[in-house]
């Protein structure tokens, strides 16, 4: 390799990074990796330029494992990455930071922790196949858990309370509770992987002698196929039978494929279950909707507890944002947090994506994170996915307009202004959202559908007869469509 190869090396790194992050993290890729400029190759050290100190710190904090992996893949075990940080147009010539030497600050960790969490793509050949390591014993099994996803930083809300506490119970007494298997299911981006991983981390914390293993269903399937090709199927099965707490992520991936893989898992499942070992499974479908899975495997999944994760309500969304900010040591004003929480309601991954883009924007352009900047950014961000006005958001706009706390909608007060705020919220919810009258009633102070209907009629009548009300409805309409 010559010094001229730095561009090609970085381009290849980018390919792997993009592949590893996957399409669902495309925004993170665009935000954090595309702006990196390769500068030079110095032996096995690649020197790159990053736009700011914050940028560098963010990479180090969130992507160090990934970067280390790709750099070593490209440049061998001595591969290093060095950052140059742009300082107000001029570049700091002496690199201020070096990282990723082969004995870096993480060297005290189990070296096998460097195994990629995700599988697939080229990096597959880098994964030391744990079940063919000679002299394997339980302590050597690499858990593949990410230390970043813990129960402590999994924010609790109505949306996830059952699943979270079941997870805690399982971590305290793995294999012994009736939650075996524990099946976590939800739509994408609502925390299945985080929670499953967190249960593993907590189990390790409480029971260091237990062997915990996290694998994606895809990785499991690939390992099985690989074992078959090299005549190691028995080793494969025995390896999995050593595990005390087995976490299989995204089992819906097996739907309609790999009957042999499913059969192998079926045997492993039975063995572990009989030996009071814990099985944790995630799926983006409820067990009843998991088509294309072997029926006998499906019936096993129903033995334990199936807990779902719902989309978080606005308060939980705010709490999640605060938590992420605190984690990154970044301050943001409440109105900025509220704006994001009210406007991004699809899933937690999108919520995080929006936050990260905002932080990156402000850092790249050296702008303060103001409400104005947030509005610009978030509006652009949600443009692509049709922006949906939620009942929460309507309540907020109405209450802000009437200068009432938004909680007032939920209390039982019959004070005129509060009743009016409730009725206006119902009226707009009926008009703008696709929610049923029953859902609108439930969210606006736990009323029934008849109350909602009555509210809509009342507001409509007043709008036609009362100038003050007409004015108010028009202004609110304008605010809601902004
Ligand atoms: P899924 O596996 O269901 O698609 P993930 O577990 O990957 O979802 O979650 C997507 C992102 O949202 C992750 O970064 C995760 O940390 C975050 N997240 C989801 N739920 C919560 C929560 N309750 N508290 C904190 N972060 C959460
Ligand atoms: Mg997941």
Coordinates of C-alpha atoms and ligand atoms in Angstrom, one line a residue:
X1 CA 0.0 0.0 0.0
X2 CA 1.4 3.4 -0.9
X3 CA 0.7 6.8 0.7
X4 CA -1.4 7.6 -2.3
X5 CA -4.0 5.1 -1.2
X6 CA -5.5 7.2 1.5
X7 CA -8.6 8.1 -0.5
X8 CA -9.3 4.5 -1.5
X9 CA -8.8 3.3 2.1
X10 CA -11.2 5.8 3.4
X11 CA -13.7 5.1 0.7
X12 CA -13.6 1.4 1.6
X13 CA -14.0 2.2 5.2
X14 CA -17.1 4.3 4.3
X15 CA -18.6 1.4 2.4
X16 CA -18.3 -0.9 5.4
X17 CA -19.5 1.7 7.8
X18 CA -22.5 2.4 5.6
X19 CA -23.2 -1.2 5.3
X20 CA -22.9 -1.8 9.0
X21 CA -25.1 1.1 10.0
X22 CA -27.7 -0.1 7.6
X23 CA -30.4 2.0 5.8
X24 CA -32.2 2.8 9.1
X25 CA -29.2 4.7 10.2
X26 CA -28.6 6.5 7.0
X27 CA -29.0 9.9 8.6
X28 CA -26.4 9.2 11.2
X29 CA -24.1 8.1 8.4
X30 CA -24.7 11.2 6.4
X31 CA -24.3 13.4 9.4
X32 CA -21.2 11.9 11.0
X33 CA -19.3 10.1 8.4
X34 CA -19.7 11.9 5.1
X35 CA -18.2 15.1 6.3
X36 CA -14.9 13.3 7.2
X37 CA -12.2 14.1 4.8
X38 CA -9.2 11.7 4.4
X39 CA -5.9 13.6 4.3
X40 CA -3.0 11.3 4.4
X41 CA -1.8 7.8 5.0
X42 CA 1.2 7.5 7.3
X43 CA 2.3 3.9 7.5
X44 CA -0.7 2.2 9.0
X45 CA -2.2 5.5 10.3
X46 CA -4.9 7.2 8.4
X47 CA -5.2 10.9 9.0
X48 CA -8.6 12.4 8.5
X49 CA -10.1 15.8 9.0
X50 CA -13.2 16.4 11.0
X51 CA -15.2 19.7 11.1
X52 CA -15.1 20.4 14.9
X53 CA -14.0 19.3 18.3
X54 CA -17.5 18.4 19.1
X55 CA -17.6 16.3 16.0
X56 CA -14.5 14.4 17.0
X57 CA -15.8 13.8 20.5
X58 CA -19.1 12.6 19.2
X59 CA -17.4 10.1 17.0
X60 CA -15.2 8.9 19.8
X61 CA -18.0 8.4 22.1
X62 CA -20.5 6.8 19.8
X63 CA -18.6 5.1 17.0
X64 CA -15.2 4.2 18.4
X65 CA -15.8 0.5 18.2
X66 CA -17.1 0.7 14.6
X67 CA -14.2 2.9 13.5
X68 CA -11.6 0.7 15.2
X69 CA -13.0 -2.3 13.4
X70 CA -13.1 -0.8 9.9
X71 CA -9.7 0.7 10.3
X72 CA -8.2 -2.6 11.4
X73 CA -10.0 -4.3 8.6
X74 CA -8.4 -2.0 6.1
X75 CA -5.0 -1.4 7.6
X76 CA -4.4 -4.5 9.7
X77 CA -4.1 -4.9 13.5
X78 CA -1.7 -1.9 13.9
X79 CA -4.2 0.3 12.1
X80 CA -4.8 3.7 13.6
X81 CA -6.9 6.7 13.0
X82 CA -5.8 10.3 13.7
X83 CA -8.0 13.3 13.6
X84 CA -7.3 16.8 12.5
X85 CA -9.8 19.2 13.8
X86 CA -10.7 22.3 11.7
X87 CA -10.3 25.4 13.8
X88 CA -12.0 28.5 12.4
X89 CA -10.9 28.0 8.8
X90 CA -7.3 27.1 9.7
X91 CA -6.4 23.6 10.4
X92 CA -4.6 22.6 13.5
X93 CA -1.6 21.2 11.9
X94 CA -0.5 19.0 14.8
X95 CA -3.1 16.5 15.3
X96 CA -4.6 17.0 18.7
X97 CA -5.9 13.6 19.2
X98 CA -4.8 10.2 18.3
X99 CA -6.9 7.2 18.8
X100 CA -7.4 3.5 18.0
X101 CA -3.9 2.2 18.6
X102 CA -4.2 -1.6 19.0
X103 CA -3.8 -1.3 22.7
X104 CA -6.2 1.6 23.3
X105 CA -8.1 2.6 26.4
X106 CA -10.4 -0.3 25.9
X107 CA -7.6 -2.8 26.1
X108 CA -8.8 -4.1 29.5
X109 CA -11.9 -5.3 27.9
X110 CA -12.3 -8.8 26.6
X111 CA -10.5 -8.6 23.3
X112 CA -13.3 -10.6 21.7
X113 CA -15.6 -7.7 22.5
X114 CA -14.4 -6.2 19.2
X115 CA -16.6 -8.6 17.4
X116 CA -19.1 -6.6 15.4
X117 CA -22.5 -6.6 16.8
X118 CA -24.2 -6.7 13.5
X119 CA -23.4 -9.3 11.0
X120 CA -23.5 -9.4 7.3
X121 CA -21.4 -7.7 4.7
X122 CA -17.7 -8.1 4.4
X123 CA -16.9 -7.9 8.1
X124 CA -18.3 -11.3 8.5
X125 CA -14.9 -12.9 7.9
X126 CA -13.6 -10.9 10.9
X127 CA -15.9 -12.5 13.3
X128 CA -14.0 -15.2 15.2
X129 CA -16.5 -18.0 15.2
X130 CA -16.9 -18.5 18.9
X131 CA -17.9 -22.1 18.7
X132 CA -14.8 -23.3 16.9
X133 CA -12.3 -21.6 19.3
X134 CA -10.2 -24.5 20.6
X135 CA -10.4 -25.1 24.3
X136 CA -13.6 -23.1 24.6
X137 CA -15.0 -22.8 28.0
X138 CA -17.9 -20.9 29.3
X139 CA -16.0 -17.9 30.6
X140 CA -14.6 -17.3 27.1
X141 CA -17.9 -16.8 25.4
X142 CA -18.2 -13.2 24.2
X143 CA -21.5 -11.8 25.1
X144 CA -21.7 -9.4 22.1
X145 CA -23.6 -7.1 24.4
X146 CA -23.3 -3.4 23.9
X147 CA -22.5 -1.5 27.1
X148 CA -24.4 1.5 25.8
X149 CA -27.9 0.0 26.1
X150 CA -28.7 -0.4 29.7
X151 CA -31.9 -0.6 31.8
X152 CA -30.7 2.6 33.5
X153 CA -30.8 4.5 30.3
X154 CA -34.0 2.9 29.0
X155 CA -36.5 5.5 29.9
X156 CA -39.7 4.1 31.5
X157 CA -43.1 5.2 30.4
X158 CA -46.6 3.7 30.1
X159 CA -45.6 2.5 26.7
X160 CA -43.0 0.1 28.0
X161 CA -43.6 -0.5 31.7
X162 CA -44.6 -4.1 31.6
X163 CA -41.8 -5.1 29.2
X164 CA -39.3 -3.2 31.3
X165 CA -40.2 -4.7 34.6
X166 CA -40.4 -8.2 33.1
X167 CA -36.9 -7.6 31.8
X168 CA -35.8 -6.6 35.2
X169 CA -37.3 -9.7 36.8
X170 CA -35.6 -11.8 34.2
X171 CA -32.2 -10.3 34.9
X172 CA -32.6 -10.8 38.6
X173 CA -33.6 -14.5 38.2
X174 CA -32.8 -15.6 34.8
X175 CA -34.5 -18.9 33.8
X176 CA -36.4 -19.1 37.0
X177 CA -39.4 -16.8 36.5
X178 CA -42.3 -17.8 34.4
X179 CA -41.2 -15.3 31.8
X180 CA -39.3 -17.9 29.8
X181 CA -39.0 -17.3 27.0
X182 CA -39.5 -13.5 27.3
X183 CA -40.7 -12.3 23.9
X184 CA -40.5 -8.6 23.3
X185 CA -42.3 -7.2 20.3
X186 CA -43.0 -3.8 18.8
X187 CA -42.8 -1.8 15.6
X188 CA -39.3 -0.7 14.5
X189 CA -37.4 1.8 16.5
X190 CA -39.3 1.4 19.8
X191 CA -36.5 -0.1 21.9
X192 CA -36.6 -3.9 21.4
X193 CA -32.9 -4.2 20.8
X194 CA -32.1 -1.7 23.5
X195 CA -34.2 -3.5 26.1
X196 CA -33.1 -7.0 25.2
X197 CA -29.5 -6.0 25.3
X198 CA -30.1 -4.1 28.6
X199 CA -31.5 -7.3 30.2
X200 CA -28.3 -9.0 29.2
X201 CA -26.1 -6.3 30.7
X202 CA -28.1 -6.3 33.9
X203 CA -27.9 -10.1 34.1
X204 CA -24.1 -9.9 33.8
X205 CA -24.0 -7.3 36.5
X206 CA -26.0 -9.3 38.9
X207 CA -24.7 -12.7 38.0
X208 CA -21.1 -12.4 36.6
X209 CA -20.7 -16.1 36.3
X210 CA -23.7 -16.5 33.9
X211 CA -22.9 -16.9 30.3
X212 CA -24.9 -14.4 28.3
X213 CA -25.0 -14.2 24.6
X214 CA -26.7 -11.7 22.3
X215 CA -27.1 -12.6 18.6
X216 CA -29.2 -11.4 15.8
X217 CA -31.4 -14.0 14.2
X218 CA -29.5 -13.2 11.0
X219 CA -26.1 -13.9 12.6
X220 CA -27.5 -17.1 14.1
X221 CA -28.6 -18.2 10.7
X222 CA -25.3 -17.4 9.1
X223 CA -23.3 -19.2 11.8
X224 CA -25.5 -22.2 11.3
X225 CA -25.0 -22.3 7.6
X226 CA -21.3 -21.8 8.0
X227 CA -21.1 -24.6 10.6
X228 CA -23.0 -26.9 8.2
X229 CA -20.5 -26.1 5.4
X230 CA -17.5 -26.9 7.5
X231 CA -19.1 -30.0 9.2
X232 CA -19.4 -28.4 12.6
X233 CA -23.1 -28.5 13.1
X234 CA -22.7 -30.4 16.4
X235 CA -20.2 -27.9 17.7
X236 CA -22.7 -25.2 16.8
X237 CA -25.5 -26.8 18.8
X238 CA -23.2 -27.6 21.7
X239 CA -21.9 -24.0 21.8
X240 CA -25.4 -22.7 22.1
X241 CA -26.3 -25.2 24.8
X242 CA -23.6 -23.7 27.0
X243 CA -25.4 -20.4 27.2
X244 CA -27.3 -19.4 30.4
X245 CA -29.1 -16.4 28.9
X246 CA -29.6 -16.5 25.2
X247 CA -30.9 -13.3 23.4
X248 CA -32.0 -13.6 19.8
X249 CA -32.9 -10.4 18.2
X250 CA -35.4 -9.9 15.3
X251 CA -36.7 -13.4 15.0
X252 CA -39.1 -12.4 12.3
X253 CA -36.1 -12.5 10.0
X254 CA -36.5 -16.3 10.0
X255 CA -40.1 -16.1 8.6
X256 CA -40.4 -18.3 5.6
X257 CA -36.7 -19.1 5.5
X258 CA -34.1 -21.5 6.9
X259 CA -36.3 -24.4 8.1
X260 CA -33.0 -26.1 9.2
X261 CA -32.0 -23.1 11.2
X262 CA -35.3 -23.0 12.9
X263 CA -35.1 -26.7 13.6
X264 CA -31.6 -26.3 15.2
X265 CA -33.0 -23.4 17.3
X266 CA -35.9 -25.5 18.3
X267 CA -33.6 -28.1 19.7
X268 CA -31.4 -25.5 21.4
X269 CA -34.6 -23.9 22.8
X270 CA -35.8 -27.1 24.3
X271 CA -32.4 -27.9 25.8
X272 CA -32.0 -24.5 27.4
X273 CA -35.6 -24.4 28.6
X274 CA -35.3 -27.8 30.3
X275 CA -32.1 -26.7 32.0
X276 CA -33.7 -23.5 33.3
X277 CA -31.7 -21.3 31.1
X278 CA -33.3 -18.0 30.0
X279 CA -34.3 -17.3 26.5
X280 CA -35.1 -13.7 25.3
X281 CA -36.5 -13.1 21.9
X282 CA -37.5 -10.0 20.0
X283 CA -39.7 -9.7 17.1
X284 CA -41.3 -6.9 15.1
X285 CA -44.6 -8.8 15.1
X286 CA -46.8 -10.2 17.8
X287 CA -46.5 -14.0 18.1
X288 CA -49.9 -14.4 16.6
X289 CA -48.8 -12.5 13.5
X290 CA -45.4 -14.2 13.0
X291 CA -46.2 -16.1 9.8
X292 CA -43.8 -18.4 8.2
X293 CA -42.2 -19.6 11.4
X294 CA -42.3 -23.3 12.2
X295 CA -45.5 -24.0 14.1
X296 CA -43.8 -26.0 16.8
X297 CA -41.3 -23.2 17.4
X298 CA -44.1 -20.7 17.4
X299 CA -46.0 -22.6 20.0
X300 CA -42.8 -22.7 22.2
X301 CA -42.6 -18.9 21.9
X302 CA -46.0 -18.6 23.5
X303 CA -44.9 -20.6 26.6
X304 CA -43.5 -17.6 28.5
X305 CA -44.4 -13.9 28.5
X306 CA -45.0 -11.8 25.5
X307 CA -44.7 -8.1 26.2
X308 CA -45.0 -5.3 23.7
X309 CA -43.5 -1.9 23.4
X310 CA -45.7 0.9 22.3
X311 CA -44.9 4.3 20.9
X312 CA -44.0 6.6 23.7
X313 CA -46.3 9.5 24.7
X314 CA -45.1 13.0 24.6
X315 CA -43.9 13.1 28.2
X316 CA -41.8 10.0 27.7
X317 CA -40.5 11.4 24.5
X318 CA -39.3 14.5 26.4
X319 CA -37.8 12.3 29.1
X320 CA -35.9 10.3 26.4
X321 CA -34.6 13.5 24.8
X322 CA -33.4 14.8 28.2
X323 CA -31.7 11.6 29.0
X324 CA -29.8 11.5 25.7
X325 CA -28.8 15.1 26.2
X326 CA -27.6 14.5 29.7
X327 CA -25.7 11.5 28.4
X328 CA -23.9 13.6 25.9
X329 CA -23.4 16.5 28.3
X330 CA -25.3 18.9 26.1
X331 CA -27.7 21.6 27.3
X332 CA -30.9 22.6 25.5
X333 CA -33.7 24.8 26.5
X334 CA -37.1 23.3 27.4
X335 CA -38.9 24.9 24.5
X336 CA -36.5 23.3 22.1
X337 CA -36.9 19.9 23.7
X338 CA -40.7 20.4 23.7
X339 CA -40.7 21.3 20.1
X340 CA -38.8 18.2 19.1
X341 CA -40.9 16.0 21.3
X342 CA -44.2 17.3 20.0
X343 CA -43.2 17.1 16.4
X344 CA -41.4 13.8 16.1
X345 CA -43.8 11.1 17.2
X346 CA -43.1 8.2 14.9
X347 CA -40.5 6.3 16.9
X348 CA -37.6 6.7 19.2
X349 CA -35.0 6.2 16.5
X350 CA -36.4 9.1 14.5
X351 CA -36.5 11.2 17.7
X352 CA -32.8 10.5 18.3
X353 CA -32.0 11.1 14.7
X354 CA -33.6 14.5 14.8
X355 CA -31.8 15.4 17.9
X356 CA -28.4 14.3 16.5
X357 CA -29.0 16.2 13.3
X358 CA -29.8 19.3 15.2
X359 CA -26.7 19.0 17.3
X360 CA -24.6 18.4 14.2
X361 CA -26.2 21.4 12.4
X362 CA -25.5 23.7 15.2
X363 CA -22.0 22.4 15.6
X364 CA -21.1 22.5 11.9
X365 CA -22.4 26.0 11.5
X366 CA -21.4 27.2 14.9
X367 CA -24.9 28.3 15.7
X368 CA -26.6 28.3 19.0
X369 CA -29.5 25.8 19.3
X370 CA -32.4 28.2 19.4
X371 CA -36.0 27.5 18.9
X372 CA -35.8 29.2 15.5
X373 CA -33.0 26.9 14.3
X374 CA -34.8 23.9 15.8
X375 CA -38.0 24.8 13.9
X376 CA -36.1 25.1 10.6
X377 CA -34.3 21.9 11.1
X378 CA -37.2 19.8 12.4
X379 CA -39.6 21.1 9.7
X380 CA -37.1 20.1 7.1
X381 CA -36.6 16.8 8.9
X382 CA -40.3 15.8 9.0
X383 CA -41.1 17.1 5.6
X384 CA -40.3 13.8 3.9
X385 CA -42.3 11.8 6.3
X386 CA -45.7 13.5 6.1
X387 CA -46.0 15.5 9.2
X388 CA -48.9 14.4 11.3
X389 CA -50.5 16.6 13.8
X390 CA -51.2 14.7 17.0
X391 CA -53.8 15.1 19.7
X392 CA -50.9 15.9 22.1
X393 CA -49.8 18.7 19.8
X394 CA -53.3 20.1 19.4
X395 CA -53.7 20.2 23.2
X396 CA -50.4 22.0 23.5
X397 CA -51.3 24.7 21.0
X398 CA -54.7 25.2 22.4
X399 CA -53.4 25.5 26.0
X400 CA -50.6 27.8 25.0
X401 CA -53.1 30.0 23.3
X402 CA -55.4 30.1 26.3
X403 CA -52.5 30.4 28.6
X404 CA -53.3 27.2 30.5
X405 CA -51.0 24.4 31.6
X406 CA -51.5 21.5 29.2
X407 CA -52.2 19.2 32.1
X408 CA -55.5 21.1 32.7
X409 CA -57.1 19.1 29.8
X410 CA -56.6 15.9 31.8
X411 CA -58.1 17.0 35.1
X412 CA -61.7 16.9 36.0
X413 CA -62.2 20.6 36.4
X414 CA -65.4 22.0 35.0
X415 CA -64.1 25.6 35.0
X416 CA -65.3 27.3 31.9
X417 CA -62.0 28.1 30.4
X418 CA -60.7 24.5 30.9
X419 CA -63.9 23.0 29.5
X420 CA -63.4 25.2 26.5
X421 CA -59.8 24.2 26.1
X422 CA -60.9 20.6 26.2
X423 CA -63.7 21.1 23.7
X424 CA -61.4 23.0 21.3
X425 CA -58.9 20.2 21.5
X426 CA -61.6 17.7 20.7
X427 CA -62.9 19.8 17.9
X428 CA -59.5 20.1 16.2
X429 CA -58.6 16.5 16.9
X430 CA -61.7 15.4 15.1
X431 CA -61.0 17.8 12.3
X432 CA -57.3 17.2 11.7
X433 CA -56.4 13.8 13.0
X434 CA -57.6 10.4 11.9
X435 CA -58.3 9.3 15.4
X436 CA -61.7 7.9 16.3
X437 CA -64.0 9.7 18.7
X438 CA -63.3 7.2 21.4
X439 CA -59.6 7.7 21.1
X440 CA -60.0 11.5 21.1
X441 CA -62.2 11.3 24.2
X442 CA -59.7 9.1 26.0
X443 CA -56.8 11.4 25.3
X444 CA -58.8 14.6 26.2
X445 CA -59.6 13.9 29.9
X446 CA -60.9 10.4 29.6
X447 CA -64.3 11.3 28.1
X448 CA -66.5 9.1 26.0
X449 CA -67.3 9.5 22.3
X450 CA -70.6 11.2 23.0
X451 CA -68.8 14.0 24.9
X452 CA -66.5 14.5 21.9
X453 CA -69.4 14.7 19.5
X454 CA -71.1 17.2 21.8
X455 CA -67.9 19.3 22.0
X456 CA -67.6 19.4 18.3
X457 CA -71.2 20.6 17.9
X458 CA -70.8 23.2 20.6
X459 CA -67.6 24.7 19.0
X460 CA -69.1 24.6 15.6
X461 CA -72.2 26.5 16.8
X462 CA -70.2 29.0 18.7
X463 CA -68.0 29.6 15.7
X464 CA -71.0 30.6 13.7
X465 CA -72.6 32.8 16.2
X466 CA -69.9 34.2 18.3
X467 CA -67.3 36.5 16.8
X468 CA -64.8 35.9 19.7
X469 CA -65.0 32.2 19.1
X470 CA -64.7 32.5 15.3
X471 CA -61.5 34.5 15.8
X472 CA -60.1 32.1 18.2
X473 CA -60.8 29.1 15.9
X474 CA -59.2 30.8 13.0
X475 CA -56.1 31.7 14.8
X476 CA -55.7 28.2 16.2
X477 CA -56.2 26.8 12.8
X478 CA -53.4 28.9 11.5
X479 CA -51.1 27.9 14.3
X480 CA -51.9 24.2 13.8
X481 CA -51.1 24.3 10.1
X482 CA -47.8 26.2 10.5
Ligands
LIG1 P1 -36.0 -1.6 17.8 O1 -35.0 -2.7 18.1 O2 -37.3 -1.8 18.4 O3 -36.1 -1.3 16.3 P2 -34.0 0.0 19.2 O4 -33.8 -0.8 20.4 O5 -33.0 -0.1 18.1 O6 -35.4 -0.3 18.5 O7 -34.2 1.5 19.6 C1 -34.0 2.6 18.7 C2 -33.3 3.7 19.4 O8 -34.2 4.3 20.4 C3 -32.1 3.2 20.2 O9 -31.0 4.1 20.1 C4 -32.6 3.2 21.6 O10 -31.5 3.4 22.5 C5 -33.6 4.3 21.7 N1 -34.7 4.0 22.6 C6 -35.8 3.3 22.4 N2 -36.6 3.3 23.5 C7 -36.0 4.0 24.4 C8 -36.3 4.3 25.8 N3 -37.4 3.9 26.4 N4 -35.4 5.0 26.5 C9 -34.3 5.5 25.9 N5 -33.9 5.2 24.6 C10 -34.8 4.4 23.9
LIG2 MG1 -33.8 -3.9 16.8

